[in-house]
PDB file of C-alpha atoms in Angstrom:
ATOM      1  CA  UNK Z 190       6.250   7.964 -18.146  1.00 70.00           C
ATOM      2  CA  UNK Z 191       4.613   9.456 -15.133  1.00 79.00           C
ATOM      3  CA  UNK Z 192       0.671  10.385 -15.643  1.00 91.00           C
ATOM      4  CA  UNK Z 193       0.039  12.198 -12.496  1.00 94.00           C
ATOM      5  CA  UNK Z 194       2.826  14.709 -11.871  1.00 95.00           C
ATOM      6  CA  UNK Z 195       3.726  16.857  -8.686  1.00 96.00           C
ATOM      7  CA  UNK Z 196       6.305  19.060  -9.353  1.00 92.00           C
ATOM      8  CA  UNK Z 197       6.979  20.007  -5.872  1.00 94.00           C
ATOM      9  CA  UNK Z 198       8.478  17.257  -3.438  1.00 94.00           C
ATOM     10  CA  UNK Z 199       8.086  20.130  -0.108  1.00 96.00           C
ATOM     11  CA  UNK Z 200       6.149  22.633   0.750  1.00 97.00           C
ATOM     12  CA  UNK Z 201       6.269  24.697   3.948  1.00 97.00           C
ATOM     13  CA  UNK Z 202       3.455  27.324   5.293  1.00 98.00           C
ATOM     14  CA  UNK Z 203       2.948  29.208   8.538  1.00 98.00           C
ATOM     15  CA  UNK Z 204       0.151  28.070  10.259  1.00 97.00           C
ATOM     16  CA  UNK Z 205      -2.871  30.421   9.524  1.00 97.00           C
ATOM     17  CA  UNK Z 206      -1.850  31.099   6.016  1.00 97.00           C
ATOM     18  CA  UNK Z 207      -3.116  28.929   2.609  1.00 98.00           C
ATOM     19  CA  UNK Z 208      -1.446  26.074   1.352  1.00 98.00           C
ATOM     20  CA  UNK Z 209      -1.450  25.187  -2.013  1.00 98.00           C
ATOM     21  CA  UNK Z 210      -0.374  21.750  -3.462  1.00 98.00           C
ATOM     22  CA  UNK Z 211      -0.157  21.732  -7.477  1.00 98.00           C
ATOM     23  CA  UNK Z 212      -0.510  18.063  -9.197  1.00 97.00           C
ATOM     24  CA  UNK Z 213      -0.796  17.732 -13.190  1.00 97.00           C
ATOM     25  CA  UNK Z 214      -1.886  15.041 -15.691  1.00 96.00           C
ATOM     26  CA  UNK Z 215      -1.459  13.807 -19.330  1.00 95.00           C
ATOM     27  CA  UNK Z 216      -3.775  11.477 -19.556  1.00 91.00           C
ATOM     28  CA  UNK Z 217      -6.864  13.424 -21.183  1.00 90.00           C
ATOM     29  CA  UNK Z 218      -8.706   9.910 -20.755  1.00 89.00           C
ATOM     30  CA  UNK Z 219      -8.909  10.805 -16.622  1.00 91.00           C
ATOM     31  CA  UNK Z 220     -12.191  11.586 -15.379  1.00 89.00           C
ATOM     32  CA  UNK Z 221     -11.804  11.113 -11.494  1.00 91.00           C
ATOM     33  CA  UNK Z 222      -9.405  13.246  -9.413  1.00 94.00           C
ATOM     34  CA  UNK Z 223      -8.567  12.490  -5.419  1.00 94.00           C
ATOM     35  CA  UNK Z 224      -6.502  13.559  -2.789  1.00 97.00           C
ATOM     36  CA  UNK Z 225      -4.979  11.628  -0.010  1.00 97.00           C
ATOM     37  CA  UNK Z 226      -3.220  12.818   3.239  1.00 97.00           C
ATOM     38  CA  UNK Z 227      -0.443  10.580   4.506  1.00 96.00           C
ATOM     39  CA  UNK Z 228       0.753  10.884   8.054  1.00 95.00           C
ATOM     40  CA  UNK Z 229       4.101   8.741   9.011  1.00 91.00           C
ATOM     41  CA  UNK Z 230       3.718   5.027   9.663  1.00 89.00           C
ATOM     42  CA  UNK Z 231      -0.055   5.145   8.917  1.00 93.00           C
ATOM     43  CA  UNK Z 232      -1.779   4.507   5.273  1.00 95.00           C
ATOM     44  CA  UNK Z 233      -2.997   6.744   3.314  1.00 96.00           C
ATOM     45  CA  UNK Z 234      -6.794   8.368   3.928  1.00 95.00           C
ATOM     46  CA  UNK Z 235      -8.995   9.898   1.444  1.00 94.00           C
ATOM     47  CA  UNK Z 236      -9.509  13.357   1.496  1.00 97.00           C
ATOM     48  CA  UNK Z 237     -11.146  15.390  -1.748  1.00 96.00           C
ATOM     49  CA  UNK Z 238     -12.106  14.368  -5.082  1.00 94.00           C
ATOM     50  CA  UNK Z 239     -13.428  16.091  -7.690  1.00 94.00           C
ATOM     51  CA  UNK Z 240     -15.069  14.734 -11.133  1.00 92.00           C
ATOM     52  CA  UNK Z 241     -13.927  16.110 -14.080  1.00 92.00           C
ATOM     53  CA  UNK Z 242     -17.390  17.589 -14.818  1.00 93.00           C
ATOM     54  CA  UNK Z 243     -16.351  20.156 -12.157  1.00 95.00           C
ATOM     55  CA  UNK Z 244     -13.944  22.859 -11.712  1.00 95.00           C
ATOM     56  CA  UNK Z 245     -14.423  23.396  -8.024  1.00 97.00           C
ATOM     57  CA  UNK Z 246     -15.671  21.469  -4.527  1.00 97.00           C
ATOM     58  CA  UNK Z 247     -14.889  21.606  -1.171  1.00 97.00           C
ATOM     59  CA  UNK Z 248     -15.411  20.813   2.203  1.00 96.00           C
ATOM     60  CA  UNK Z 249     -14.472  22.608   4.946  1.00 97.00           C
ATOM     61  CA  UNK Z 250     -11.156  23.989   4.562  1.00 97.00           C
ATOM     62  CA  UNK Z 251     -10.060  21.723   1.704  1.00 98.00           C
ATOM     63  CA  UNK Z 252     -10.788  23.065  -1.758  1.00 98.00           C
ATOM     64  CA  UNK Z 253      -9.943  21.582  -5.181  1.00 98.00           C
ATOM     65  CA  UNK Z 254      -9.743  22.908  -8.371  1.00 98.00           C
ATOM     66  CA  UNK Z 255      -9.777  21.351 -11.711  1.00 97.00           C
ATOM     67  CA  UNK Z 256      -8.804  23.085 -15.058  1.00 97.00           C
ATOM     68  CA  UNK Z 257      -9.346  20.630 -17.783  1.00 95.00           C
ATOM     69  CA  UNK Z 258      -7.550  22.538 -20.757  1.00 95.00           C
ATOM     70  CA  UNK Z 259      -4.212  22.781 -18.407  1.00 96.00           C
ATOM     71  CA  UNK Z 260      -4.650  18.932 -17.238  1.00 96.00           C
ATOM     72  CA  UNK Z 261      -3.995  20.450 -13.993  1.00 97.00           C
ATOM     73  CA  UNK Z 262      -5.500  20.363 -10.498  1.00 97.00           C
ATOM     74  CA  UNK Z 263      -4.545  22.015  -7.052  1.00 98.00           C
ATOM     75  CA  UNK Z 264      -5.873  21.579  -3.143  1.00 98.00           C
ATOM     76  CA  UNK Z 265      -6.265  24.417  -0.850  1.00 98.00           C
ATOM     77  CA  UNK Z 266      -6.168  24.708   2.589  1.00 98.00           C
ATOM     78  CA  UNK Z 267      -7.443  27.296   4.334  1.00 97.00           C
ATOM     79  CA  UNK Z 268      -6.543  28.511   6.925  1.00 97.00           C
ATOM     80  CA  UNK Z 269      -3.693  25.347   7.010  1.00 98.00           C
ATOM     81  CA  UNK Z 270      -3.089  24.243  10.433  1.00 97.00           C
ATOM     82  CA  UNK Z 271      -0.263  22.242  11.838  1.00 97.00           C
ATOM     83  CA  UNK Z 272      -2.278  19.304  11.948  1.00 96.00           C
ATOM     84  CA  UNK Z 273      -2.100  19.320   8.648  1.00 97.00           C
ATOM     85  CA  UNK Z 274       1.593  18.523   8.102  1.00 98.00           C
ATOM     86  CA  UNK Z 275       1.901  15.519   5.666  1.00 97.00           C
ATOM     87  CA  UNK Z 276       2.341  13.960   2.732  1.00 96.00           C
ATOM     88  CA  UNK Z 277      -0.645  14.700   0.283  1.00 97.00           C
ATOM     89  CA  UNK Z 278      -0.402  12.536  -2.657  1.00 96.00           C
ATOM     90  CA  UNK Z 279      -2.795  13.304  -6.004  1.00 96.00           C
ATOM     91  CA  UNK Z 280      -4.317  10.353  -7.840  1.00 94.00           C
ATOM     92  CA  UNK Z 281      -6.558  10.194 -11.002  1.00 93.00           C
ATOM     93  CA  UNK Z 282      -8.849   7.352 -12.508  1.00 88.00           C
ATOM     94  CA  UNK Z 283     -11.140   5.981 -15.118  1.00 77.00           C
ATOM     95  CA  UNK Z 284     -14.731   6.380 -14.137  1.00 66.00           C
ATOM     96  CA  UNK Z 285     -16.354   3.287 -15.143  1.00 61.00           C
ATOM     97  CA  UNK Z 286     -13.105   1.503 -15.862  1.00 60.00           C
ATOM     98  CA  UNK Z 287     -11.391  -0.702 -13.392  1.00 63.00           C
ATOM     99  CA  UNK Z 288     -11.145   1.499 -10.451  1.00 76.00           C
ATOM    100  CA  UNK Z 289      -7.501   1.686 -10.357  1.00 85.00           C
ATOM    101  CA  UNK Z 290      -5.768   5.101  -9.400  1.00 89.00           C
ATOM    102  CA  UNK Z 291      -2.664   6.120 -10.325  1.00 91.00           C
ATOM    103  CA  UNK Z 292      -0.568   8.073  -8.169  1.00 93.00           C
ATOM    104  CA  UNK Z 293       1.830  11.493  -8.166  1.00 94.00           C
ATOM    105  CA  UNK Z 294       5.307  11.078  -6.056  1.00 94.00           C
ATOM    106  CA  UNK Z 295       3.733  13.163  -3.045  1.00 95.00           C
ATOM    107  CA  UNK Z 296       4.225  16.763  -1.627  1.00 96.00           C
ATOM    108  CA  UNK Z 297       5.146  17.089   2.032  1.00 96.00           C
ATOM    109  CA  UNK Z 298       3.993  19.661   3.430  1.00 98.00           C
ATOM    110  CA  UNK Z 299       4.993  21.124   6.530  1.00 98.00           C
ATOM    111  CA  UNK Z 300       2.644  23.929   8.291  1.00 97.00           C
ATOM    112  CA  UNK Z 301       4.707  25.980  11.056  1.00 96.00           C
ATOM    113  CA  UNK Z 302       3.010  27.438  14.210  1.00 92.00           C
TER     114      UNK Z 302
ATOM    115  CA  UNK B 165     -15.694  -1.710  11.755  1.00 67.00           C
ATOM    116  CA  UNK B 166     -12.238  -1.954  11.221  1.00 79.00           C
ATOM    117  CA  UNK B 167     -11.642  -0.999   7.637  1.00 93.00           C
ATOM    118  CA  UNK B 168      -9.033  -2.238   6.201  1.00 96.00           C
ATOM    119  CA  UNK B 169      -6.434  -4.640   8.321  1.00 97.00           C
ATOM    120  CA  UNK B 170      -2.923  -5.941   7.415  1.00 97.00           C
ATOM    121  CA  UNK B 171      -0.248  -8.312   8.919  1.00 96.00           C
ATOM    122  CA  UNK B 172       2.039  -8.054  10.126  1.00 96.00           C
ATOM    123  CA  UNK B 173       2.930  -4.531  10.894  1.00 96.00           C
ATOM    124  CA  UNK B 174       6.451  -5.383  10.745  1.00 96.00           C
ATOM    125  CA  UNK B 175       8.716  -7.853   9.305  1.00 96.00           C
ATOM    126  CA  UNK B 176      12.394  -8.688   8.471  1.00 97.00           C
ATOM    127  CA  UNK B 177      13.475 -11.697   6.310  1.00 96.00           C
ATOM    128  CA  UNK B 178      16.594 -12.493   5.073  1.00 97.00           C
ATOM    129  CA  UNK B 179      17.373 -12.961   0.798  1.00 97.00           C
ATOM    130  CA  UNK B 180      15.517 -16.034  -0.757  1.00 97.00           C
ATOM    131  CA  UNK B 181      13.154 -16.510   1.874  1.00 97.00           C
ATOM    132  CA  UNK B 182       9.245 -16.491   1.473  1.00 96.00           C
ATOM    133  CA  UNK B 183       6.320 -14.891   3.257  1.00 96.00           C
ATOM    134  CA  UNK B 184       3.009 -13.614   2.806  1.00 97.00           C
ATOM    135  CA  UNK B 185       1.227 -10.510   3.471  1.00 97.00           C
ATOM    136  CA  UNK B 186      -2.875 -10.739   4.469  1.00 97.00           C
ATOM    137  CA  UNK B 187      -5.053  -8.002   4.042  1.00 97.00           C
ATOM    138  CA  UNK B 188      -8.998  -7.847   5.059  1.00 97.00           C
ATOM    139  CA  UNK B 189     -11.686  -5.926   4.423  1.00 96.00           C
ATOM    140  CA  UNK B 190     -14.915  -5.766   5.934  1.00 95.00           C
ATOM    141  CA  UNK B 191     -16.572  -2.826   3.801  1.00 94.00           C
ATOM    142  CA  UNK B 192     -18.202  -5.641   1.139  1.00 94.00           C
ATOM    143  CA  UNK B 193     -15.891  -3.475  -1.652  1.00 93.00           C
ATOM    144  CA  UNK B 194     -15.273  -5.547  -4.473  1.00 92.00           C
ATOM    145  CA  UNK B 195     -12.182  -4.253  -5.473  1.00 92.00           C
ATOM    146  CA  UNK B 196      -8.669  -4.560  -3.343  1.00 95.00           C
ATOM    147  CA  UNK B 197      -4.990  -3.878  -4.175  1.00 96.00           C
ATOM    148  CA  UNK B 198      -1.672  -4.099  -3.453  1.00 97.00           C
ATOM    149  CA  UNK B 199       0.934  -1.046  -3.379  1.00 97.00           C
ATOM    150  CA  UNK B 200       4.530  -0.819  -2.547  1.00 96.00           C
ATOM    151  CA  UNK B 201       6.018   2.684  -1.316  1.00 95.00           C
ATOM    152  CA  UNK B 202       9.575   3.692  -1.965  1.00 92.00           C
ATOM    153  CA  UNK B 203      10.949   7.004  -0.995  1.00 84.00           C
ATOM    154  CA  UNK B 204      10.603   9.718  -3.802  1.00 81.00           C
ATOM    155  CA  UNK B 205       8.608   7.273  -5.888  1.00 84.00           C
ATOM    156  CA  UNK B 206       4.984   7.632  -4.228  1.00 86.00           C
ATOM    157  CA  UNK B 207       2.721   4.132  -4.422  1.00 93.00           C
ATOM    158  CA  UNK B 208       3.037   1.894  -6.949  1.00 93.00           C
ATOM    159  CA  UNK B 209       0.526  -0.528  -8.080  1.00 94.00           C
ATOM    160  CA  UNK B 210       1.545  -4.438  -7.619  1.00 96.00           C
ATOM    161  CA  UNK B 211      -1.606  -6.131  -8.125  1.00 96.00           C
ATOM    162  CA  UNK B 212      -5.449  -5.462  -8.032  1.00 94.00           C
ATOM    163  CA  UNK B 213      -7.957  -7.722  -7.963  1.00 94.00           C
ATOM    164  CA  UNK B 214     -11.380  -6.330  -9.293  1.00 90.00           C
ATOM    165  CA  UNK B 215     -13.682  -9.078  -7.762  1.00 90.00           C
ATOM    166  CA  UNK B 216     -13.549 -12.268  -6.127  1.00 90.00           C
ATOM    167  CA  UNK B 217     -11.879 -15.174  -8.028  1.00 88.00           C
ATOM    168  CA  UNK B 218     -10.154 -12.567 -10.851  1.00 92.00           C
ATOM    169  CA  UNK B 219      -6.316 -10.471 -10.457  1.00 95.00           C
ATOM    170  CA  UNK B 220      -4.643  -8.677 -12.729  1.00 93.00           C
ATOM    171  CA  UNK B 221      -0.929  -6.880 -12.745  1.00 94.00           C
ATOM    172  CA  UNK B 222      -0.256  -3.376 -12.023  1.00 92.00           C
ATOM    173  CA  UNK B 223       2.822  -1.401 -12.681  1.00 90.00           C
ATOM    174  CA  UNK B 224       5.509  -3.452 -10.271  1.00 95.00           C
ATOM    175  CA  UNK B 225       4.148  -7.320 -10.318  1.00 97.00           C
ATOM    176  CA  UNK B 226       7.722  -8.841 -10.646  1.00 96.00           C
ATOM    177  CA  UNK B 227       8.615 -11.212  -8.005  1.00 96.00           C
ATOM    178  CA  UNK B 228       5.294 -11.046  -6.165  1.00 97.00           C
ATOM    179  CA  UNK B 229       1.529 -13.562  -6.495  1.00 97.00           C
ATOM    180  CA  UNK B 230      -1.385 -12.815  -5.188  1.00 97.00           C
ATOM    181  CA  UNK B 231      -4.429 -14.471  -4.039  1.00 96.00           C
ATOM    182  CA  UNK B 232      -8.389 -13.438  -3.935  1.00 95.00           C
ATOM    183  CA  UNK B 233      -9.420 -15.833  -1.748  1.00 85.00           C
ATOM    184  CA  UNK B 234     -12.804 -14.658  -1.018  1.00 94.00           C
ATOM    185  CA  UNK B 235     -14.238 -11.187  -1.471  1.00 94.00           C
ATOM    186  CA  UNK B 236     -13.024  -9.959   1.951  1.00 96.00           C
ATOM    187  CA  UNK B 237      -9.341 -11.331   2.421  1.00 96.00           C
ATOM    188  CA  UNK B 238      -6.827 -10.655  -0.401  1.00 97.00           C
ATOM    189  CA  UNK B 239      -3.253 -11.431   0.126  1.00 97.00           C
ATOM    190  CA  UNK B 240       0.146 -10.840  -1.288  1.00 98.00           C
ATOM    191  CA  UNK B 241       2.808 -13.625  -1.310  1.00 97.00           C
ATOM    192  CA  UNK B 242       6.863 -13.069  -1.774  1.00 96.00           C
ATOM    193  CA  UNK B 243       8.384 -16.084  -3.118  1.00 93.00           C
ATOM    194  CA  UNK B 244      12.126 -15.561  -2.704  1.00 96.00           C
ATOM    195  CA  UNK B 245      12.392 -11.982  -1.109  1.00 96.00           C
ATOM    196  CA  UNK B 246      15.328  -9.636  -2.569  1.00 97.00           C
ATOM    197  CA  UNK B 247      16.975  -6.834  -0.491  1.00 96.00           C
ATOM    198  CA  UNK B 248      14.948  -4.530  -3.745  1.00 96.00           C
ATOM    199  CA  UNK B 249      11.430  -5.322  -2.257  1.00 97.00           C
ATOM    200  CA  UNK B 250      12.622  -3.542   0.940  1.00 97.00           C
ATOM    201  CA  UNK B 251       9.484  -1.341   1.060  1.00 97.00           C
ATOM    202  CA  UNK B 252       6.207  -0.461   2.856  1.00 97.00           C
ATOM    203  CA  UNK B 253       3.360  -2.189   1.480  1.00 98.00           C
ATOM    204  CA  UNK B 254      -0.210  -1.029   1.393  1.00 98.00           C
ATOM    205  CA  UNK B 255      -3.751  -3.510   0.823  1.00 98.00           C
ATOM    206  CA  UNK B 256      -6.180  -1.112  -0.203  1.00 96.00           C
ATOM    207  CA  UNK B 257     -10.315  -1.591  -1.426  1.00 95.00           C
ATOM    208  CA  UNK B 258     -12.485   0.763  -3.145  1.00 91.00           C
ATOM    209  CA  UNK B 259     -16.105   1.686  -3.739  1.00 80.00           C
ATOM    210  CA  UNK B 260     -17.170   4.306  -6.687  1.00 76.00           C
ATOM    211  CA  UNK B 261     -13.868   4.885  -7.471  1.00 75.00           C
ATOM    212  CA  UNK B 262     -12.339   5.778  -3.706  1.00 86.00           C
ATOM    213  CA  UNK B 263     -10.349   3.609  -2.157  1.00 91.00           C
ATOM    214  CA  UNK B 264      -9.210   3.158   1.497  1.00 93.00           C
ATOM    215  CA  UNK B 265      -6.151   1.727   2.720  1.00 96.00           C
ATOM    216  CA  UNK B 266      -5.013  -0.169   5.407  1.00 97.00           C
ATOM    217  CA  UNK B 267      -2.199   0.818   7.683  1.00 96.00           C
ATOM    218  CA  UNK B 268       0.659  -0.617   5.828  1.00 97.00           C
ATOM    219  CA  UNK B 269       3.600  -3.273   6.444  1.00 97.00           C
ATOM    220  CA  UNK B 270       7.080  -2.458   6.559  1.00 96.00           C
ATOM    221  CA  UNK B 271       9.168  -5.353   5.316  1.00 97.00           C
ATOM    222  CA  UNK B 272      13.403  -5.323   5.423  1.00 97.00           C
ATOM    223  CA  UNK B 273      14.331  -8.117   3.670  1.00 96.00           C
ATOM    224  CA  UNK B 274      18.089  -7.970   4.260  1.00 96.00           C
TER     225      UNK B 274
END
């Protein structure tokens, strides 16, 4: 039973133009949202969280967004680069509980000049 | 500051054998873990270990051990490898609820 969902295993953009990765939850218990970026043969590095007393934050040209009722979250890129070609995985966690995240499959996304 | 550091980067072993996977941090995080990627199936928890001296199983802890054996070094042990823990492994630690990973081992056990 998977608790962090994304729905979409590829997404491709041309460069320039917005990307935007989807991820859902069912877990109405999660309080803590991140993203990750994964480039090949490397581990995975934070990027943007988000606590679920928020709908919105960003930095730079990442942006999340968190709507609550629809368990669902999404990260924007803006203007997406190729640079950013990876894997971006979601995760979601207990604040105040044991610190463990747990995971979505992964998007790759793929940003062509 | 290195961050996070595993060994080795690469390794093949052959069914039944043993081996052990280190992992050190040198952020002072209390908490570390231990993930296994698969194609398709994103990370999957193994083991996390919430402080020095305590461990607890995540999703996937069949076939695996771990040891805390001081806050900063936190390592995973195979006891007779099967061709189904062919995967890339990942230590991570966290602070406030982010954690940072190291840069992963492949492992072919054949």
């Amino acid at each position: 039973d998977q608790q962090v969902k994304q729905n979409s295993p590829s997404l491709s953009v041309q460069e320039g133009r917005i990307s935007i990765l989807n991820c859902d939850y069912t877990n109405s218990m999660f309080d803590y949202f991140l993203w990750y970026k994964k480039y090949p043969a490397e581990g995975p590095t934070f990027l943007i969280s988000i606590s679920s007393i928020k709908d919105k934050n960003e930095d730079g040209r990442f942006t999340v967004f968190l709507n609550k009722s629809a368990k669902h979250l999404s990260l924007h890129i803006v203007p997406s680069q190729p640079g950013d070609s990876a894997v971006y995985f979601c995760a979601a966690t207990l604040q105040g509980g044991s610190e463990k995240l747990v995971f979505g499959k992964g998007t790759k996304l793929t940003v062509n000049p | 500051n290195a961050g996070v550091t595993q060994t080795p980067k690469f390794q093949v072993l052959k069914t039944g054998q043993s081996m052990t996977l280190q992992c050190a941090q040198d952020m002072n995080h209390n908490s570390m873990y231990w993930y296994r990627q698969d194609p398709g199936m994103g990370l999957r928890l193994i083991y996390y270990s919430a402080s020095e001296g305590t461990t607890d199983k995540g999703e996937v802890p069949n076939g695996y051990n771990v040891s805390r054996l001081n806050k900063r070094e936190f390592s995973l042990r195979l006891e007779s490898a099967a061709p189904s823990q062919t995967s890339v492994y990942f230590c991570a630690s966290s602070r406030v609820g982010t954690q940072y990973f190291g840069p992963g081992t492949r492992l072919l056990v054949l």
